[in-house]
Amino acid sequence: MISFLDLKKINDSFEPDLTSAIYRVMSSGWYLLGNEVNTFEQQYGAFIGSKYCITVANGLDALRLIFRSYIEMKVMDVGDEIIVPANTFIASILAVTENHLKPVFVEPDVDTYNIDVSLIEKHITARTKGILVVHLYGRACWSEELDNLARKYDLRIIEDNAQAAGASVNIDDQGTIKMHRTGSLGNAAGHSFYPGKNLGAIGDGGAVTTDDENLACVLRSMANYGASKKYIHEYQGLNSRLDEIQAAILKVKLPRLDTDNQMRRKIARFYYDNITNPEIYLPGNRSPGSTDENSKSYIIEALDNVWHLFVIRNSNRDKLQAYLHDNGVQTLIHYPVPPHKQKAYSEFNQRVFPVTEQLHREVLSLPISPVLSDSEVEFVAEVINKYKG
Ligand SMILES: Cc1ncc(COP(=O)(O)O)c(C=O)c1O
């Protein structure tokens, strides 16, 4: 069976450096808020291109701490509205509702799977305070239109970069085209180092990046029991910290992130060139088996996609998944039920988002990890091409 994501193989490929990093921390006798975390925050902040990086316990905490800090700073208030994509992992929405902010769901673009920016403006009201953009499946969600909207209505853009570590977009900066990483595009960003992410720890981990000094200060205290000085508490905070071992692990893995993401692009290219089954929609293709070379190259090679997931679509997804499983290919579904249809959000269950619901019925994620061998990737394409629905 070709496994969807062989974490052991991924981590073995960093040995012996991971083991020595763990040993270094263990033998130092210092396990929290130490040099490993300090250095990793500097390195990751520099990598993303943000002035401040605050590590936290996980990606959900990163996002919820951003909103909590904005409320503390009076930039947002309980009951304010945040525009969110209807098509996302539930953590994005939990960060909003946990802070008693109101998520305003907007449908995705079926080609990019990301929020359809052209639909945002009509959802903006006097209570709208922010837009949560999710770079879903590793593809950057950014455009001039989005940036202009935020300026026009004085909205904060919060990026959910959990799935897109290392992605970048080119932005015209007064005549000079500059590369900007996702996580440095909006006002603040949440990052996840969950083991299966493109930059994964060996446990939970997360970070916030921002250029906003005030937000960075409030958030750092908020994540540390609300204290910037030991035992002196300005806020009713929480304990959300990345530990020294995870920081040491991430320091080993960060330098290879761009190379690993390039491997993912290579596999995506192979799938695009070799999956020819007309029943399968490849990401970004309006019709199955589309041969539009220009748009294909753009979708695959663009640095704005780090291919955290390679998500195909099929109208009989469950049958396709069972077939792939029976023929030796493990796949996963991201995600089977959209947030507004979850029991946890019964207040939204009656809402109808046809594009989101269609995606959740049809999507299937193929293996795309950087440690897949050429023959494994070839096998996946061959098996899919033999499928008849
Ligand atoms: C889009 C998205 N947002 C937020 C999160 C939350 O990250 P974590 O699992 O580190 O809490 C995840 C990860 O699972 C995610 O995929």
CSV table of C-alpha atoms and ligand atoms in Angstrom, one decimal:
chain,number,residue,atom,x,y,z
A,1,MET,CA,0.0,0.0,0.0
A,2,ILE,CA,1.3,3.4,-0.9
A,3,SER,CA,0.8,5.4,2.3
A,4,PHE,CA,-0.8,8.8,2.1
A,5,LEU,CA,1.9,10.3,4.3
A,6,ASP,CA,4.9,8.4,5.6
A,7,LEU,CA,5.9,10.5,8.6
A,8,LYS,CA,8.6,8.1,9.7
A,9,LYS,CA,10.3,8.2,6.3
A,10,ILE,CA,10.1,12.0,6.3
A,11,ASN,CA,11.7,12.3,9.7
A,12,ASP,CA,14.2,9.6,9.1
A,13,SER,CA,15.5,11.7,6.1
A,14,PHE,CA,16.6,14.4,8.6
A,15,GLU,CA,18.6,12.0,10.8
A,16,PRO,CA,21.0,12.1,12.6
A,17,ASP,CA,20.2,15.8,13.1
A,18,LEU,CA,16.8,15.3,14.7
A,19,THR,CA,18.1,12.9,17.3
A,20,SER,CA,21.0,15.2,18.2
A,21,ALA,CA,18.7,18.2,18.4
A,22,ILE,CA,16.5,16.3,20.9
A,23,TYR,CA,19.5,15.2,22.8
A,24,ARG,CA,20.9,18.7,22.9
A,25,VAL,CA,17.7,20.0,24.5
A,26,MET,CA,17.3,17.1,26.9
A,27,SER,CA,20.9,17.5,28.2
A,28,SER,CA,20.6,21.3,28.5
A,29,GLY,CA,18.1,21.0,31.3
A,30,TRP,CA,16.0,23.9,29.8
A,31,TYR,CA,12.7,22.9,28.2
A,32,LEU,CA,10.6,26.0,27.8
A,33,LEU,CA,11.1,29.6,26.7
A,34,GLY,CA,14.8,29.2,26.0
A,35,ASN,CA,17.4,29.6,23.2
A,36,GLU,CA,15.9,27.1,20.9
A,37,VAL,CA,12.6,28.9,20.8
A,38,ASN,CA,14.2,32.3,20.5
A,39,THR,CA,16.4,31.3,17.6
A,40,PHE,CA,13.6,29.5,15.8
A,41,GLU,CA,11.3,32.5,16.1
A,42,GLN,CA,14.1,34.7,14.6
A,43,GLN,CA,14.7,32.2,11.8
A,44,TYR,CA,11.0,31.6,11.0
A,45,GLY,CA,10.2,35.3,11.2
A,46,ALA,CA,13.0,36.0,8.7
A,47,PHE,CA,11.9,33.2,6.5
A,48,ILE,CA,8.3,34.4,6.3
A,49,GLY,CA,9.5,38.1,6.1
A,50,SER,CA,7.7,39.3,9.2
A,51,LYS,CA,9.1,41.6,11.9
A,52,TYR,CA,7.7,39.5,14.7
A,53,CYS,CA,7.2,35.8,15.2
A,54,ILE,CA,5.7,34.4,18.4
A,55,THR,CA,5.6,30.6,18.7
A,56,VAL,CA,2.6,29.0,20.4
A,57,ALA,CA,1.3,25.5,21.1
A,58,ASN,CA,-0.6,24.8,17.8
A,59,GLY,CA,-2.1,26.4,14.8
A,60,LEU,CA,-5.6,26.8,16.3
A,61,ASP,CA,-4.1,28.7,19.3
A,62,ALA,CA,-2.2,30.9,16.8
A,63,LEU,CA,-5.4,32.0,15.2
A,64,ARG,CA,-7.5,32.3,18.3
A,65,LEU,CA,-4.8,34.3,20.0
A,66,ILE,CA,-4.8,36.8,17.1
A,67,PHE,CA,-8.5,37.4,17.5
A,68,ARG,CA,-8.3,37.5,21.3
A,69,SER,CA,-5.5,40.0,21.1
A,70,TYR,CA,-7.4,42.2,18.6
A,71,ILE,CA,-10.3,42.2,21.1
A,72,GLU,CA,-8.0,43.1,23.9
A,73,MET,CA,-6.6,45.9,21.8
A,74,LYS,CA,-10.2,47.1,21.0
A,75,VAL,CA,-9.5,46.6,17.3
A,76,MET,CA,-12.4,44.1,17.4
A,77,ASP,CA,-15.3,43.7,19.7
A,78,VAL,CA,-17.4,40.7,20.7
A,79,GLY,CA,-20.2,40.3,18.1
A,80,ASP,CA,-18.2,41.8,15.2
A,81,GLU,CA,-18.2,40.0,11.9
A,82,ILE,CA,-15.3,38.2,10.3
A,83,ILE,CA,-15.5,37.1,6.7
A,84,VAL,CA,-14.4,33.5,6.4
A,85,PRO,CA,-14.3,30.9,3.6
A,86,ALA,CA,-17.1,28.4,3.9
A,87,ASN,CA,-14.7,25.8,2.6
A,88,THR,CA,-12.0,25.2,5.2
A,89,PHE,CA,-10.9,23.1,8.1
A,90,ILE,CA,-13.0,23.8,11.1
A,91,ALA,CA,-10.1,25.2,13.1
A,92,SER,CA,-10.3,28.4,11.1
A,93,ILE,CA,-13.9,28.9,12.2
A,94,LEU,CA,-13.3,27.8,15.8
A,95,ALA,CA,-10.8,30.6,16.2
A,96,VAL,CA,-13.5,33.1,15.3
A,97,THR,CA,-16.4,31.7,17.2
A,98,GLU,CA,-14.4,31.0,20.4
A,99,ASN,CA,-13.8,34.7,20.6
A,100,HIS,CA,-17.6,35.4,20.2
A,101,LEU,CA,-17.0,37.0,16.8
A,102,LYS,CA,-19.5,36.1,14.0
A,103,PRO,CA,-18.2,34.1,11.1
A,104,VAL,CA,-19.7,35.3,7.8
A,105,PHE,CA,-19.3,32.4,5.3
A,106,VAL,CA,-18.3,33.1,1.7
A,107,GLU,CA,-18.3,30.5,-1.0
A,108,PRO,CA,-15.0,29.3,-2.6
A,109,ASP,CA,-13.9,29.5,-6.2
A,110,VAL,CA,-14.3,25.9,-7.5
A,111,ASP,CA,-10.9,26.1,-9.4
A,112,THR,CA,-8.7,27.4,-6.6
A,113,TYR,CA,-10.7,25.9,-3.7
A,114,ASN,CA,-10.0,29.2,-1.9
A,115,ILE,CA,-12.5,32.0,-0.9
A,116,ASP,CA,-14.0,33.7,-4.0
A,117,VAL,CA,-12.7,37.2,-3.5
A,118,SER,CA,-15.2,38.6,-5.9
A,119,LEU,CA,-18.0,37.6,-3.5
A,120,ILE,CA,-16.6,39.3,-0.4
A,121,GLU,CA,-17.7,42.9,-0.8
A,122,LYS,CA,-21.4,42.2,-0.8
A,123,HIS,CA,-21.0,40.6,2.7
A,124,ILE,CA,-19.3,43.5,4.3
A,125,THR,CA,-21.4,45.4,6.8
A,126,ALA,CA,-20.7,48.1,9.4
A,127,ARG,CA,-19.8,45.3,11.9
A,128,THR,CA,-17.2,43.6,9.6
A,129,LYS,CA,-13.8,43.9,11.2
A,130,GLY,CA,-11.7,41.3,9.4
A,131,ILE,CA,-11.2,38.8,6.6
A,132,LEU,CA,-9.8,35.4,7.5
A,133,VAL,CA,-8.1,34.1,4.3
A,134,VAL,CA,-7.1,30.5,4.3
A,135,HIS,CA,-4.4,29.4,2.0
A,136,LEU,CA,-6.1,26.1,1.6
A,137,TYR,CA,-4.3,22.9,0.5
A,138,GLY,CA,-1.1,25.0,0.2
A,139,ARG,CA,-2.3,27.5,-2.4
A,140,ALA,CA,-1.9,31.2,-1.6
A,141,CYS,CA,-5.1,33.2,-1.5
A,142,TRP,CA,-4.1,36.7,-2.3
A,143,SER,CA,-4.9,39.4,-4.9
A,144,GLU,CA,-4.8,43.1,-5.3
A,145,GLU,CA,-8.6,43.1,-5.1
A,146,LEU,CA,-8.5,41.5,-1.7
A,147,ASP,CA,-5.9,44.0,-0.5
A,148,ASN,CA,-7.9,46.9,-1.9
A,149,LEU,CA,-11.1,45.7,-0.2
A,150,ALA,CA,-9.3,45.6,3.2
A,151,ARG,CA,-8.0,49.1,2.7
A,152,LYS,CA,-11.3,50.5,1.5
A,153,TYR,CA,-13.3,49.1,4.5
A,154,ASP,CA,-10.4,49.3,7.1
A,155,LEU,CA,-10.5,45.6,7.7
A,156,ARG,CA,-7.7,43.4,9.2
A,157,ILE,CA,-6.6,40.5,7.0
A,158,ILE,CA,-5.7,37.5,9.1
A,159,GLU,CA,-4.0,34.7,7.2
A,160,ASP,CA,-4.5,31.0,8.1
A,161,ASN,CA,-1.2,29.7,6.8
A,162,ALA,CA,-1.5,26.3,8.5
A,163,GLN,CA,-1.3,24.5,5.1
A,164,ALA,CA,0.9,26.8,3.1
A,165,ALA,CA,4.3,27.1,4.8
A,166,GLY,CA,6.8,28.4,2.2
A,167,ALA,CA,4.3,29.6,-0.4
A,168,SER,CA,4.9,33.0,-1.9
A,169,VAL,CA,3.3,35.5,-4.2
A,170,ASN,CA,4.9,38.2,-6.4
A,171,ILE,CA,3.7,41.7,-5.7
A,172,ASP,CA,4.3,44.8,-7.7
A,173,ASP,CA,5.9,47.2,-5.2
A,174,GLN,CA,6.0,50.6,-7.0
A,175,GLY,CA,7.3,49.1,-10.2
A,176,THR,CA,9.5,46.4,-8.6
A,177,ILE,CA,8.2,42.9,-8.4
A,178,LYS,CA,8.9,41.4,-5.0
A,179,MET,CA,8.4,37.9,-3.7
A,180,HIS,CA,6.4,37.8,-0.4
A,181,ARG,CA,5.7,34.7,1.5
A,182,THR,CA,2.2,33.9,2.7
A,183,GLY,CA,2.1,34.7,6.4
A,184,SER,CA,3.6,38.2,5.6
A,185,LEU,CA,0.8,39.4,3.3
A,186,GLY,CA,-1.9,40.4,5.8
A,187,ASN,CA,-1.9,42.0,9.2
A,188,ALA,CA,-1.3,38.8,11.1
A,189,ALA,CA,-1.0,35.1,10.3
A,190,GLY,CA,-1.4,31.8,12.1
A,191,HIS,CA,0.9,28.9,11.3
A,192,SER,CA,0.7,25.2,12.3
A,193,PHE,CA,3.6,22.8,12.8
A,194,TYR,CA,1.4,19.8,13.2
A,195,PRO,CA,3.5,16.7,12.2
A,196,GLY,CA,1.8,16.3,8.8
A,197,LYS,CA,2.2,19.9,7.7
A,198,ASN,CA,4.9,20.9,5.1
A,199,LEU,CA,7.0,22.1,8.1
A,200,GLY,CA,6.0,19.6,10.7
A,201,ALA,CA,7.2,19.1,14.3
A,202,ILE,CA,7.1,15.8,16.2
A,203,GLY,CA,4.1,16.9,18.1
A,204,ASP,CA,1.9,20.0,18.1
A,205,GLY,CA,3.3,23.5,17.4
A,206,GLY,CA,2.3,26.8,15.9
A,207,ALA,CA,3.3,30.4,15.4
A,208,VAL,CA,2.0,33.9,14.8
A,209,THR,CA,3.8,36.3,12.4
A,210,THR,CA,3.0,40.0,12.1
A,211,ASP,CA,4.7,43.3,11.5
A,212,ASP,CA,2.4,44.9,14.2
A,213,GLU,CA,4.5,45.6,17.3
A,214,ASN,CA,1.5,46.2,19.5
A,215,LEU,CA,-0.2,43.0,18.5
A,216,ALA,CA,3.0,41.1,18.9
A,217,CYS,CA,3.4,42.4,22.5
A,218,VAL,CA,-0.2,41.7,23.5
A,219,LEU,CA,-0.2,38.3,21.9
A,220,ARG,CA,3.1,37.2,23.5
A,221,SER,CA,1.7,38.0,27.0
A,222,MET,CA,-1.6,36.5,26.2
A,223,ALA,CA,0.0,33.2,25.3
A,224,ASN,CA,2.0,33.3,28.6
A,225,TYR,CA,-0.8,33.5,31.2
A,226,GLY,CA,-1.4,37.1,30.2
A,227,ALA,CA,2.0,38.1,31.6
A,228,SER,CA,4.9,39.9,30.0
A,229,LYS,CA,6.7,39.8,33.4
A,230,LYS,CA,6.7,36.7,35.5
A,231,TYR,CA,3.8,36.7,38.0
A,232,ILE,CA,2.5,40.2,36.8
A,233,HIS,CA,-0.6,39.6,34.7
A,234,GLU,CA,-2.2,42.2,32.5
A,235,TYR,CA,-4.6,39.9,30.7
A,236,GLN,CA,-6.6,36.8,31.5
A,237,GLY,CA,-4.4,34.8,29.2
A,238,LEU,CA,-3.6,31.2,28.5
A,239,ASN,CA,-0.7,28.9,28.4
A,240,SER,CA,0.2,28.3,24.8
A,241,ARG,CA,3.9,27.7,24.1
A,242,LEU,CA,6.1,25.8,21.7
A,243,ASP,CA,8.5,23.7,23.7
A,244,GLU,CA,12.3,23.7,23.3
A,245,ILE,CA,12.4,20.2,21.7
A,246,GLN,CA,9.9,21.1,19.0
A,247,ALA,CA,11.7,24.3,18.3
A,248,ALA,CA,15.0,22.4,18.0
A,249,ILE,CA,13.3,20.0,15.6
A,250,LEU,CA,11.9,22.8,13.5
A,251,LYS,CA,15.3,24.5,13.3
A,252,VAL,CA,16.6,21.3,11.6
A,253,LYS,CA,13.7,21.1,9.2
A,254,LEU,CA,13.2,24.7,8.1
A,255,PRO,CA,16.3,25.0,5.9
A,256,ARG,CA,15.0,22.2,3.7
A,257,LEU,CA,11.4,23.5,3.4
A,258,ASP,CA,11.8,25.2,0.0
A,259,THR,CA,13.5,22.1,-1.4
A,260,ASP,CA,10.8,19.8,0.0
A,261,ASN,CA,8.1,22.1,-1.5
A,262,GLN,CA,9.9,21.9,-4.9
A,263,MET,CA,9.6,18.1,-4.6
A,264,ARG,CA,5.9,18.5,-4.1
A,265,ARG,CA,5.7,20.7,-7.2
A,266,LYS,CA,7.5,18.0,-9.2
A,267,ILE,CA,5.0,15.3,-8.1
A,268,ALA,CA,2.1,17.7,-8.9
A,269,ARG,CA,3.6,18.2,-12.4
A,270,PHE,CA,3.8,14.4,-12.8
A,271,TYR,CA,0.2,14.0,-11.8
A,272,TYR,CA,-0.9,16.7,-14.2
A,273,ASP,CA,1.0,15.2,-17.1
A,274,ASN,CA,0.1,11.6,-16.5
A,275,ILE,CA,-3.4,11.4,-15.0
A,276,THR,CA,-5.4,11.3,-18.1
A,277,ASN,CA,-8.6,9.6,-16.9
A,278,PRO,CA,-11.4,11.8,-18.3
A,279,GLU,CA,-13.5,11.1,-15.1
A,280,ILE,CA,-11.1,12.9,-12.8
A,281,TYR,CA,-10.9,16.7,-12.2
A,282,LEU,CA,-7.4,17.8,-11.4
A,283,PRO,CA,-7.0,20.8,-9.2
A,284,GLY,CA,-7.8,24.0,-11.1
A,285,ASN,CA,-9.3,22.2,-14.1
A,286,ARG,CA,-12.7,23.2,-15.0
A,287,SER,CA,-13.3,20.0,-17.0
A,288,PRO,CA,-11.8,16.6,-16.6
A,289,GLY,CA,-8.8,15.9,-18.7
A,290,SER,CA,-8.4,19.6,-19.6
A,291,THR,CA,-5.4,20.2,-21.8
A,292,ASP,CA,-5.1,24.0,-21.4
A,293,GLU,CA,-1.2,24.0,-21.2
A,294,ASN,CA,-0.9,27.7,-20.1
A,295,SER,CA,-3.2,27.4,-17.2
A,296,LYS,CA,-1.7,24.0,-16.3
A,297,SER,CA,1.8,25.4,-16.1
A,298,TYR,CA,0.7,28.3,-14.1
A,299,ILE,CA,-1.2,26.1,-11.6
A,300,ILE,CA,1.7,23.7,-11.1
A,301,GLU,CA,4.8,25.7,-11.2
A,302,ALA,CA,3.7,28.9,-9.5
A,303,LEU,CA,5.4,29.4,-6.2
A,304,ASP,CA,2.1,30.4,-4.7
A,305,ASN,CA,1.3,26.7,-4.3
A,306,VAL,CA,3.3,24.4,-2.0
A,307,TRP,CA,1.0,21.5,-2.6
A,308,HIS,CA,0.3,20.6,1.0
A,309,LEU,CA,-2.5,18.5,-0.6
A,310,PHE,CA,-3.2,17.4,-4.1
A,311,VAL,CA,-6.9,17.4,-4.2
A,312,ILE,CA,-8.8,15.8,-7.1
A,313,ARG,CA,-12.5,15.7,-7.6
A,314,ASN,CA,-14.9,13.0,-8.8
A,315,SER,CA,-18.7,12.9,-8.6
A,316,ASN,CA,-18.5,9.3,-7.2
A,317,ARG,CA,-15.7,10.1,-4.7
A,318,ASP,CA,-16.4,7.3,-2.2
A,319,LYS,CA,-16.4,4.6,-4.9
A,320,LEU,CA,-13.1,6.0,-6.3
A,321,GLN,CA,-11.5,6.1,-2.9
A,322,ALA,CA,-12.6,2.4,-2.2
A,323,TYR,CA,-11.1,1.4,-5.6
A,324,LEU,CA,-7.8,3.2,-4.9
A,325,HIS,CA,-7.6,1.5,-1.5
A,326,ASP,CA,-8.3,-1.9,-3.0
A,327,ASN,CA,-5.6,-1.3,-5.5
A,328,GLY,CA,-2.9,-0.2,-3.1
A,329,VAL,CA,-3.2,3.6,-2.9
A,330,GLN,CA,-4.2,5.3,0.4
A,331,THR,CA,-6.1,8.6,0.0
A,332,LEU,CA,-7.7,10.9,2.5
A,333,ILE,CA,-10.7,13.3,2.3
A,334,HIS,CA,-10.1,17.0,3.2
A,335,TYR,CA,-12.8,17.4,4.3
A,336,PRO,CA,-16.0,15.2,4.3
A,337,VAL,CA,-18.3,17.7,6.1
A,338,PRO,CA,-18.0,21.5,5.8
A,339,PRO,CA,-18.0,23.5,9.1
A,340,HIS,CA,-21.5,24.9,8.6
A,341,LYS,CA,-22.9,21.3,8.4
A,342,GLN,CA,-21.1,20.1,11.6
A,343,LYS,CA,-23.1,19.3,14.7
A,344,ALA,CA,-20.9,21.7,16.6
A,345,TYR,CA,-22.3,24.5,14.5
A,346,SER,CA,-26.0,23.5,14.6
A,347,GLU,CA,-26.9,27.2,14.3
A,348,PHE,CA,-25.5,27.2,10.7
A,349,ASN,CA,-26.8,23.8,9.6
A,350,GLN,CA,-29.7,25.2,7.6
A,351,ARG,CA,-27.5,27.5,5.6
A,352,VAL,CA,-26.9,26.5,2.0
A,353,PHE,CA,-23.5,26.9,0.3
A,354,PRO,CA,-23.8,24.8,-2.9
A,355,VAL,CA,-20.1,25.2,-4.1
A,356,THR,CA,-18.7,24.3,-0.7
A,357,GLU,CA,-21.1,21.3,-0.3
A,358,GLN,CA,-20.2,20.1,-3.8
A,359,LEU,CA,-16.5,20.2,-3.0
A,360,HIS,CA,-17.0,18.4,0.3
A,361,ARG,CA,-18.9,15.6,-1.6
A,362,GLU,CA,-16.3,15.3,-4.4
A,363,VAL,CA,-12.8,16.0,-3.1
A,364,LEU,CA,-10.1,13.3,-2.6
A,365,SER,CA,-6.5,13.9,-1.6
A,366,LEU,CA,-3.8,11.9,-3.4
A,367,PRO,CA,-0.4,11.1,-1.8
A,368,ILE,CA,2.1,14.0,-2.5
A,369,SER,CA,4.7,13.9,0.2
A,370,PRO,CA,8.3,14.8,-0.7
A,371,VAL,CA,9.6,11.3,0.2
A,372,LEU,CA,7.4,9.5,-2.4
A,373,SER,CA,9.6,7.6,-5.0
A,374,ASP,CA,9.2,8.1,-8.7
A,375,SER,CA,7.8,4.6,-9.0
A,376,GLU,CA,5.2,5.2,-6.3
A,377,VAL,CA,4.0,8.4,-8.0
A,378,GLU,CA,3.9,6.5,-11.4
A,379,PHE,CA,1.9,3.7,-9.7
A,380,VAL,CA,-0.7,6.2,-8.3
A,381,ALA,CA,-1.3,7.7,-11.8
A,382,GLU,CA,-1.5,4.3,-13.5
A,383,VAL,CA,-4.1,3.0,-11.0
A,384,ILE,CA,-6.2,6.2,-11.3
A,385,ASN,CA,-6.1,6.0,-15.1
A,386,LYS,CA,-7.5,2.4,-15.0
A,387,TYR,CA,-10.5,3.6,-12.9
A,388,LYS,CA,-14.0,3.4,-14.5
A,389,GLY,CA,-16.8,4.9,-12.4
B,1,LIG,C1,-6.5,25.3,7.5
B,1,LIG,C2,-6.1,25.0,8.9
B,1,LIG,N1,-6.2,25.9,9.9
B,1,LIG,C3,-5.9,25.7,11.2
B,1,LIG,C4,-5.3,24.4,11.5
B,1,LIG,C5,-5.0,24.2,13.0
B,1,LIG,O1,-3.7,23.8,13.2
B,1,LIG,P1,-3.3,22.8,14.4
B,1,LIG,O2,-3.7,21.5,14.0
B,1,LIG,O3,-1.8,23.0,14.6
B,1,LIG,O4,-4.1,23.3,15.6
B,1,LIG,C6,-5.1,23.5,10.6
B,1,LIG,C7,-4.5,22.2,10.9
B,1,LIG,O5,-4.9,21.2,11.1
B,1,LIG,C8,-5.6,23.7,9.2
B,1,LIG,O6,-5.4,22.8,8.3
